[in-house]
Short mmCIF file of C-alpha atoms in Angstrom, two decimals:
data_model
loop_
_atom_site.label_atom_id
_atom_site.label_comp_id
_atom_site.label_asym_id
_atom_site.label_seq_id
_atom_site.Cartn_x
_atom_site.Cartn_y
_atom_site.Cartn_z
CA MET A 1196 10.61 -29.90 -22.06
CA ARG A 1197 7.54 -27.62 -21.42
CA VAL A 1198 4.72 -28.21 -23.81
CA THR A 1199 4.09 -24.66 -25.65
CA ILE A 1200 1.04 -23.17 -27.43
CA ALA A 1201 3.16 -23.60 -30.81
CA ASP A 1202 3.23 -27.48 -30.17
CA VAL A 1203 -0.28 -27.70 -29.54
CA ALA A 1204 -1.18 -25.92 -32.85
CA ARG A 1205 1.21 -27.97 -34.75
CA VAL A 1206 -0.26 -31.28 -33.66
CA ALA A 1207 -3.70 -29.95 -33.73
CA GLY A 1208 -3.16 -28.72 -37.34
CA VAL A 1209 -4.11 -25.21 -36.29
CA SER A 1210 -2.80 -21.71 -35.93
CA LYS A 1211 -1.78 -20.69 -32.41
CA THR A 1212 -4.47 -18.07 -32.60
CA THR A 1213 -7.02 -20.77 -32.85
CA VAL A 1214 -5.65 -22.78 -29.72
CA SER A 1215 -5.81 -19.46 -28.00
CA ARG A 1216 -9.42 -18.66 -29.13
CA VAL A 1217 -10.01 -22.32 -27.65
CA LEU A 1218 -8.59 -21.59 -24.52
CA ASN A 1219 -10.60 -18.38 -24.37
CA THR A 1220 -13.91 -20.28 -25.40
CA ARG A 1221 -14.40 -18.00 -28.01
CA SER A 1222 -17.03 -18.84 -30.29
CA GLU A 1223 -15.38 -18.18 -33.59
CA VAL A 1224 -13.86 -21.86 -33.53
CA ASP A 1225 -16.19 -24.62 -34.90
CA ARG A 1226 -17.04 -27.34 -32.39
CA SER A 1227 -14.96 -30.21 -34.19
CA THR A 1228 -11.87 -28.25 -34.43
CA ALA A 1229 -12.32 -26.94 -30.84
CA ALA A 1230 -12.77 -30.32 -29.53
CA ARG A 1231 -9.94 -31.44 -31.54
CA VAL A 1232 -7.54 -28.96 -29.79
CA ARG A 1233 -8.94 -29.52 -26.50
CA GLU A 1234 -7.92 -33.38 -26.94
CA VAL A 1235 -4.55 -32.26 -27.97
CA ILE A 1236 -4.01 -30.15 -25.00
CA ASP A 1237 -5.19 -32.68 -22.67
CA ARG A 1238 -3.08 -35.51 -24.32
CA MET A 1239 0.11 -33.29 -24.27
CA GLY A 1240 -0.48 -31.89 -20.96
CA TYR A 1241 -0.17 -28.35 -21.90
CA VAL A 1242 -0.67 -25.67 -19.27
CA PRO A 1243 -1.31 -22.43 -20.69
CA SER A 1244 0.64 -19.17 -19.62
CA SER A 1245 -1.45 -16.01 -19.16
CA GLY A 1246 -0.08 -14.78 -22.28
CA ALA A 1247 -1.40 -17.54 -24.29
CA VAL A 1248 -4.64 -17.31 -22.87
CA GLY A 1249 -4.87 -13.72 -23.52
CA LEU A 1250 -3.46 -13.81 -26.95
CA ALA A 1251 -7.20 -13.84 -28.74
CA ARG A 1252 -8.67 -11.18 -26.38
CA GLY A 1253 -5.66 -8.82 -26.86
CA SER A 1254 -4.77 -8.89 -23.05
CA SER A 1255 -2.77 -11.01 -20.58
CA ARG A 1256 -5.34 -10.75 -17.90
CA THR A 1257 -2.54 -10.06 -15.36
CA ILE A 1258 -1.92 -7.10 -13.43
CA GLY A 1259 1.55 -5.50 -12.50
CA MET A 1260 2.09 -4.14 -9.13
CA LEU A 1261 5.37 -1.95 -8.50
CA VAL A 1262 6.02 -1.40 -4.66
CA PRO A 1263 9.31 -0.08 -2.70
CA SER A 1264 9.65 -3.42 -0.71
CA LEU A 1265 7.73 -6.17 0.81
CA THR A 1266 9.41 -5.41 4.12
CA TRP A 1267 7.07 -2.67 5.12
CA PRO A 1268 4.75 -3.91 8.17
CA TRP A 1269 1.53 -2.92 6.35
CA MET A 1270 2.38 -4.10 2.76
CA GLY A 1271 1.28 -7.68 3.16
CA GLU A 1272 -2.28 -6.29 3.75
CA VAL A 1273 -2.32 -3.90 0.72
CA VAL A 1274 -1.20 -6.89 -1.50
CA GLN A 1275 -3.77 -9.37 -0.04
CA GLY A 1276 -6.51 -7.08 -0.91
CA VAL A 1277 -5.14 -6.73 -4.25
CA VAL A 1278 -5.14 -10.53 -4.48
CA ASP A 1279 -8.32 -11.14 -3.26
CA THR A 1280 -9.79 -8.56 -5.86
CA LEU A 1281 -7.72 -10.13 -8.91
CA GLU A 1282 -8.46 -13.82 -8.05
CA ALA A 1283 -12.12 -13.05 -7.84
CA ALA A 1284 -11.90 -11.80 -11.36
CA GLU A 1285 -9.66 -14.33 -12.57
CA PHE A 1286 -6.67 -12.06 -13.07
CA GLY A 1287 -3.03 -12.85 -12.25
CA LEU A 1288 -0.43 -10.71 -10.21
CA LEU A 1289 3.05 -9.93 -11.49
CA LEU A 1290 4.80 -8.15 -8.45
CA PHE A 1291 7.87 -5.91 -8.77
CA THR A 1292 9.95 -4.39 -5.82
CA CYS A 1293 12.44 -1.63 -6.18
CA ASN A 1294 14.85 -3.43 -3.51
CA ARG A 1295 17.85 -3.12 -6.13
CA GLY A 1296 17.24 0.69 -7.04
CA THR A 1297 18.00 1.41 -10.76
CA GLU A 1298 18.53 -2.32 -11.57
CA SER A 1299 14.96 -3.02 -10.03
CA VAL A 1300 13.24 -0.24 -12.24
CA GLU A 1301 15.09 -1.44 -15.27
CA ARG A 1302 13.71 -4.97 -15.15
CA PHE A 1303 10.17 -3.44 -14.65
CA THR A 1304 10.54 -1.14 -17.54
CA SER A 1305 11.37 -4.30 -19.94
CA GLN A 1306 8.08 -5.76 -18.60
CA VAL A 1307 6.14 -2.78 -19.43
CA SER A 1308 7.70 -2.87 -22.97
CA ALA A 1309 6.83 -6.52 -23.16
CA ARG A 1310 3.24 -6.08 -22.47
CA ALA A 1311 3.43 -8.52 -19.61
CA PHE A 1312 0.58 -7.05 -18.00
CA ASP A 1313 -2.69 -4.97 -18.77
CA GLY A 1314 -2.53 -2.48 -15.92
CA LEU A 1315 -0.53 -1.33 -12.97
CA LEU A 1316 -1.20 -0.83 -9.28
CA VAL A 1317 1.68 1.24 -7.64
CA VAL A 1318 3.01 1.81 -4.06
CA GLU A 1319 5.25 4.54 -5.18
CA PRO A 1320 8.88 3.69 -4.69
CA GLU A 1321 11.19 6.91 -4.61
CA ASN A 1322 11.67 8.89 -7.65
CA THR A 1323 9.45 7.07 -9.97
CA LEU A 1324 6.67 9.38 -10.14
CA ASP A 1325 7.75 10.92 -13.54
CA MET A 1326 8.15 7.57 -15.01
CA LEU A 1327 4.61 6.34 -13.91
CA THR A 1328 3.00 9.47 -15.23
CA ALA A 1329 4.69 9.04 -18.64
CA LEU A 1330 3.52 5.47 -18.83
CA HIS A 1331 0.12 6.41 -17.94
CA ARG A 1332 0.16 8.96 -20.57
CA LYS A 1333 1.49 6.40 -23.19
CA GLY A 1334 -2.00 4.55 -22.38
CA LEU A 1335 -1.05 2.09 -19.47
CA PRO A 1336 -3.72 2.19 -17.15
CA VAL A 1337 -2.36 2.95 -13.82
CA VAL A 1338 -3.79 3.25 -10.11
CA LEU A 1339 -1.81 4.77 -7.25
CA ILE A 1340 -2.16 3.42 -3.75
CA ASP A 1341 -1.11 5.84 -1.03
CA ASP A 1342 -0.16 9.19 -3.02
CA ARG A 1343 2.30 10.48 -0.61
CA GLY A 1344 0.73 13.94 -1.27
CA HIS A 1345 1.95 14.05 -4.85
CA HIS A 1346 -1.58 13.93 -6.33
CA PRO A 1347 -0.96 12.39 -9.68
CA ASP A 1348 -3.04 13.20 -12.93
CA PHE A 1349 -4.16 9.30 -12.92
CA PRO A 1350 -6.47 7.84 -10.01
CA TYR A 1351 -4.97 7.19 -6.67
CA VAL A 1352 -6.39 5.60 -3.34
CA THR A 1353 -5.41 7.17 -0.09
CA ALA A 1354 -6.47 7.23 3.57
CA ALA A 1355 -7.75 10.24 5.35
CA ASN A 1356 -4.66 11.19 7.02
CA HIS A 1357 -5.93 14.56 8.18
CA GLU A 1358 -8.69 13.20 10.07
CA GLY A 1359 -6.51 10.51 11.36
CA GLY A 1360 -4.42 13.03 13.21
CA ALA A 1361 -7.41 14.89 14.32
CA ALA A 1362 -8.83 12.08 15.75
CA ALA A 1363 -5.78 11.09 17.80
CA ALA A 1364 -5.63 14.67 19.22
CA ARG A 1365 -9.25 14.73 20.26
CA HIS A 1366 -8.48 11.52 22.02
CA LEU A 1367 -5.50 12.99 24.02
CA LEU A 1368 -7.36 16.06 24.65
CA SER A 1369 -10.16 14.07 26.11
CA THR A 1370 -7.88 12.48 28.61
CA GLY A 1371 -6.36 15.79 29.45
CA ARG A 1372 -3.00 15.48 27.85
CA ARG A 1373 -2.01 19.07 26.80
CA ARG A 1374 1.62 18.50 25.79
CA PRO A 1375 2.25 16.08 23.35
CA LEU A 1376 5.27 14.97 21.90
CA VAL A 1377 4.87 14.61 17.88
CA LEU A 1378 7.05 11.88 16.10
CA THR A 1379 6.38 12.72 12.38
CA GLY A 1380 7.68 10.68 9.62
CA PRO A 1381 9.72 12.13 6.75
CA THR A 1382 8.06 15.56 5.96
CA ARG A 1383 8.51 15.12 2.49
CA PHE A 1384 5.72 12.70 2.44
CA GLY A 1385 2.29 14.22 2.16
CA CYS A 1386 0.72 11.70 4.45
CA VAL A 1387 3.09 13.18 7.23
CA ARG A 1388 2.22 16.59 6.48
CA ASP A 1389 -1.64 15.83 6.50
CA ARG A 1390 -1.28 13.93 9.82
CA LEU A 1391 0.62 16.70 11.55
CA ALA A 1392 -1.74 19.35 10.11
CA GLY A 1393 -4.98 17.52 11.42
CA PHE A 1394 -3.30 17.06 14.99
CA ARG A 1395 -1.92 20.75 15.46
CA THR A 1396 -5.15 22.15 14.01
CA THR A 1397 -7.31 20.23 16.61
CA TYR A 1398 -4.87 21.12 19.56
CA ALA A 1399 -5.19 24.94 18.33
CA GLU A 1400 -8.92 24.70 18.30
CA HIS A 1401 -8.84 23.71 21.80
CA GLY A 1402 -6.41 26.37 22.80
CA HIS A 1403 -3.39 24.53 22.92
CA ALA A 1404 -0.57 25.38 20.47
CA LEU A 1405 1.74 22.56 20.03
CA ASP A 1406 5.53 23.33 21.14
CA SER A 1407 7.71 23.02 18.18
CA GLY A 1408 10.37 21.56 20.15
CA LEU A 1409 8.35 18.60 20.48
CA VAL A 1410 7.35 18.31 16.66
CA VAL A 1411 10.52 15.67 15.89
CA GLU A 1412 11.11 14.44 12.29
CA SER A 1413 11.95 10.63 12.14
CA ASP A 1414 12.43 8.09 9.86
CA PHE A 1415 9.34 5.69 10.50
CA THR A 1416 11.64 3.03 12.24
CA GLU A 1417 11.46 1.55 15.77
CA ALA A 1418 14.96 2.75 16.38
CA ASP A 1419 14.47 6.22 15.58
CA GLY A 1420 11.27 6.39 17.63
CA ARG A 1421 13.42 5.08 20.57
CA GLU A 1422 16.07 7.51 20.18
CA ALA A 1423 13.95 10.58 19.79
CA VAL A 1424 12.15 9.79 23.04
CA ARG A 1425 15.33 9.04 24.70
CA ARG A 1426 16.72 12.34 23.52
CA MET A 1427 13.83 14.43 24.66
CA VAL A 1428 14.07 12.72 28.17
CA ARG A 1429 17.64 13.48 28.10
CA GLU A 1430 17.21 16.94 27.48
CA GLY A 1431 14.53 17.44 30.25
CA ARG A 1432 11.57 18.17 27.87
CA ASP A 1433 8.22 18.00 29.53
CA PHE A 1434 5.52 15.69 27.60
CA ASP A 1435 2.48 13.95 28.69
CA ALA A 1436 1.65 12.21 25.33
CA VAL A 1437 3.59 10.53 22.26
CA PHE A 1438 1.76 10.85 18.89
CA ALA A 1439 3.99 8.68 16.48
CA HIS A 1440 3.21 8.93 12.88
CA ASN A 1441 3.61 4.86 12.36
CA ASP A 1442 3.11 2.06 14.86
CA LEU A 1443 7.04 1.08 14.75
CA GLY A 1444 7.91 4.55 15.97
CA ALA A 1445 5.40 4.22 18.65
CA VAL A 1446 6.85 0.75 19.54
CA GLY A 1447 10.13 2.34 20.08
CA ALA A 1448 8.93 5.33 22.06
CA MET A 1449 7.52 2.90 24.46
CA ALA A 1450 10.43 1.13 24.86
CA ALA A 1451 12.67 4.30 25.58
CA LEU A 1452 9.77 5.52 28.01
CA ARG A 1453 10.16 2.25 29.97
CA ALA A 1454 13.77 2.19 29.83
CA SER A 1455 13.61 5.88 31.30
CA GLY A 1456 11.46 4.61 34.22
CA LEU A 1457 8.11 6.42 32.97
CA GLY A 1458 5.21 4.42 32.77
CA VAL A 1459 2.87 3.83 29.83
CA PRO A 1460 -0.11 5.37 29.94
CA ASP A 1461 0.04 6.52 33.69
CA ASP A 1462 2.99 9.18 32.78
CA VAL A 1463 2.87 9.23 29.11
CA ALA A 1464 0.12 7.97 26.83
CA VAL A 1465 1.11 6.87 23.18
CA ILE A 1466 -1.05 6.68 20.27
CA GLY A 1467 0.48 5.17 16.77
CA PHE A 1468 -0.60 5.25 13.19
CA ASP A 1469 -1.42 2.19 10.83
CA ASP A 1470 -2.79 -0.49 13.21
CA ILE A 1471 -0.02 -3.16 12.00
CA PRO A 1472 -0.53 -6.61 13.29
CA MET A 1473 1.75 -6.24 16.30
CA ALA A 1474 -0.23 -3.17 17.46
CA PRO A 1475 -2.42 -5.23 19.87
CA LEU A 1476 0.42 -7.48 21.07
CA THR A 1477 2.60 -4.77 22.71
CA GLU A 1478 2.88 -4.43 26.20
CA PRO A 1479 0.77 -2.33 26.96
CA SER A 1480 -1.30 -2.81 23.77
CA LEU A 1481 -1.06 0.13 21.34
CA THR A 1482 -3.60 2.61 20.70
CA THR A 1483 -3.38 3.58 17.06
CA VAL A 1484 -4.99 5.22 13.99
CA ARG A 1485 -6.25 2.31 12.09
CA GLN A 1486 -5.55 2.63 8.07
CA PRO A 1487 -7.65 0.41 5.85
CA MET A 1488 -4.55 -1.14 4.18
CA ARG A 1489 -6.42 -4.26 2.86
CA ARG A 1490 -9.47 -2.16 1.55
CA MET A 1491 -6.99 0.31 -0.10
CA GLY A 1492 -5.54 -2.60 -2.13
CA GLU A 1493 -9.18 -3.89 -2.86
CA THR A 1494 -10.52 -0.64 -3.95
CA ALA A 1495 -7.24 0.27 -5.99
CA ALA A 1496 -7.47 -3.24 -7.86
CA GLY A 1497 -11.43 -2.74 -8.52
CA MET A 1498 -10.73 0.71 -9.78
CA LEU A 1499 -8.09 -0.71 -12.34
CA LEU A 1500 -10.27 -3.78 -13.40
CA ALA A 1501 -13.22 -1.38 -14.08
CA ARG A 1502 -10.86 0.90 -16.25
CA LEU A 1503 -9.72 -2.25 -18.21
CA ALA A 1504 -13.27 -3.20 -18.68
CA GLY A 1505 -14.11 0.03 -20.54
CA GLY A 1506 -14.83 2.32 -17.66
CA THR A 1507 -14.47 6.06 -17.99
CA ALA A 1508 -10.65 6.95 -16.99
CA THR A 1509 -10.75 9.49 -13.96
CA ALA A 1510 -8.09 10.99 -11.85
CA ALA A 1511 -10.57 11.62 -8.98
CA PRO A 1512 -8.95 10.24 -5.81
CA VAL A 1513 -10.78 7.89 -3.47
CA VAL A 1514 -10.17 8.90 0.26
CA LEU A 1515 -10.85 6.17 2.75
CA PRO A 1516 -11.80 6.68 6.35
CA THR A 1517 -9.32 5.87 8.96
CA GLU A 1518 -10.21 4.70 12.74
CA LEU A 1519 -9.18 5.28 16.17
CA VAL A 1520 -8.37 2.11 17.97
CA VAL A 1521 -8.45 2.88 21.77
CA ARG A 1522 -6.20 0.21 23.57
CA GLN A 1523 -4.29 0.27 26.79
CA SER A 1524 -1.29 2.64 25.79
CA ALA A 1525 -3.65 5.47 25.63
CA PRO A 1526 -7.24 4.35 27.05
CA ALA A 1527 -10.10 6.58 27.14
CA ALA A 1528 -11.08 8.87 30.10
CA ALA A 1529 -12.74 7.13 32.97
CA GLY A 1530 -16.37 7.81 32.79
#
């Protein structure tokens, strides 16, 4: 049976609060009492929970993180950035996913009610923004990662999606590509609208309006990217480049181009978005717009820790730069 803080308190002849204060190295406990409590802890093999350690300081030293799923290709990078920052500050992480829909949300809200964590980091699952806003207004510190264009009234970290789209356009234009096929993600996402706007505006500034028939909404999957390109080829659409709003869509596009007898990049250049781990491993290697996913996690966690340490609350967003990574699927123009 697991030894509890109550067991330690009983054997040491002190209160649970005193045990917690010893665990937190608080000065309110005299030396002889603290020494006795530590001796009991060592003898009984007590391993403190985050809740016990935080009892005296009024916090759990644990951060909650809510994400839609861990299967998204870039989610691991975000979580790793969060973990690196929290561990350096000696905070723990309690991770929640929404794989089971309403059931997952109910389990998450029960943990909020139990005050299992001090603050919350969120990669927003569908249809949860109202709930998150309500939690923030009730006093729970919340920081959003990748705002999806919703611009909440609490802090968030996002990437420069508009500039990322513009960078992809400038690169294709510099290599003489004038008729790009654009595979967007779901247009309800703000990041998608921003990427398209940056790309479209840059082409227009160079005197080339995008063909509306070559702007295709997809669902961010490899299969949908493959099918969209296959359909465009079947319909006889003329395009010399593909700008996919995520790398999986770009991978699907390259597969469909190869199956149709078109060469990448000789016939059609391809650019993705994200720079997931598989991007440099594709054949040819994928040119893409890199999102600083790990840095987004680090930045969001740092913002939340600063808030917990008494920093001023602000809803001002932090926008991190994107970077075009040129590889073989859309090489630079020959100099």
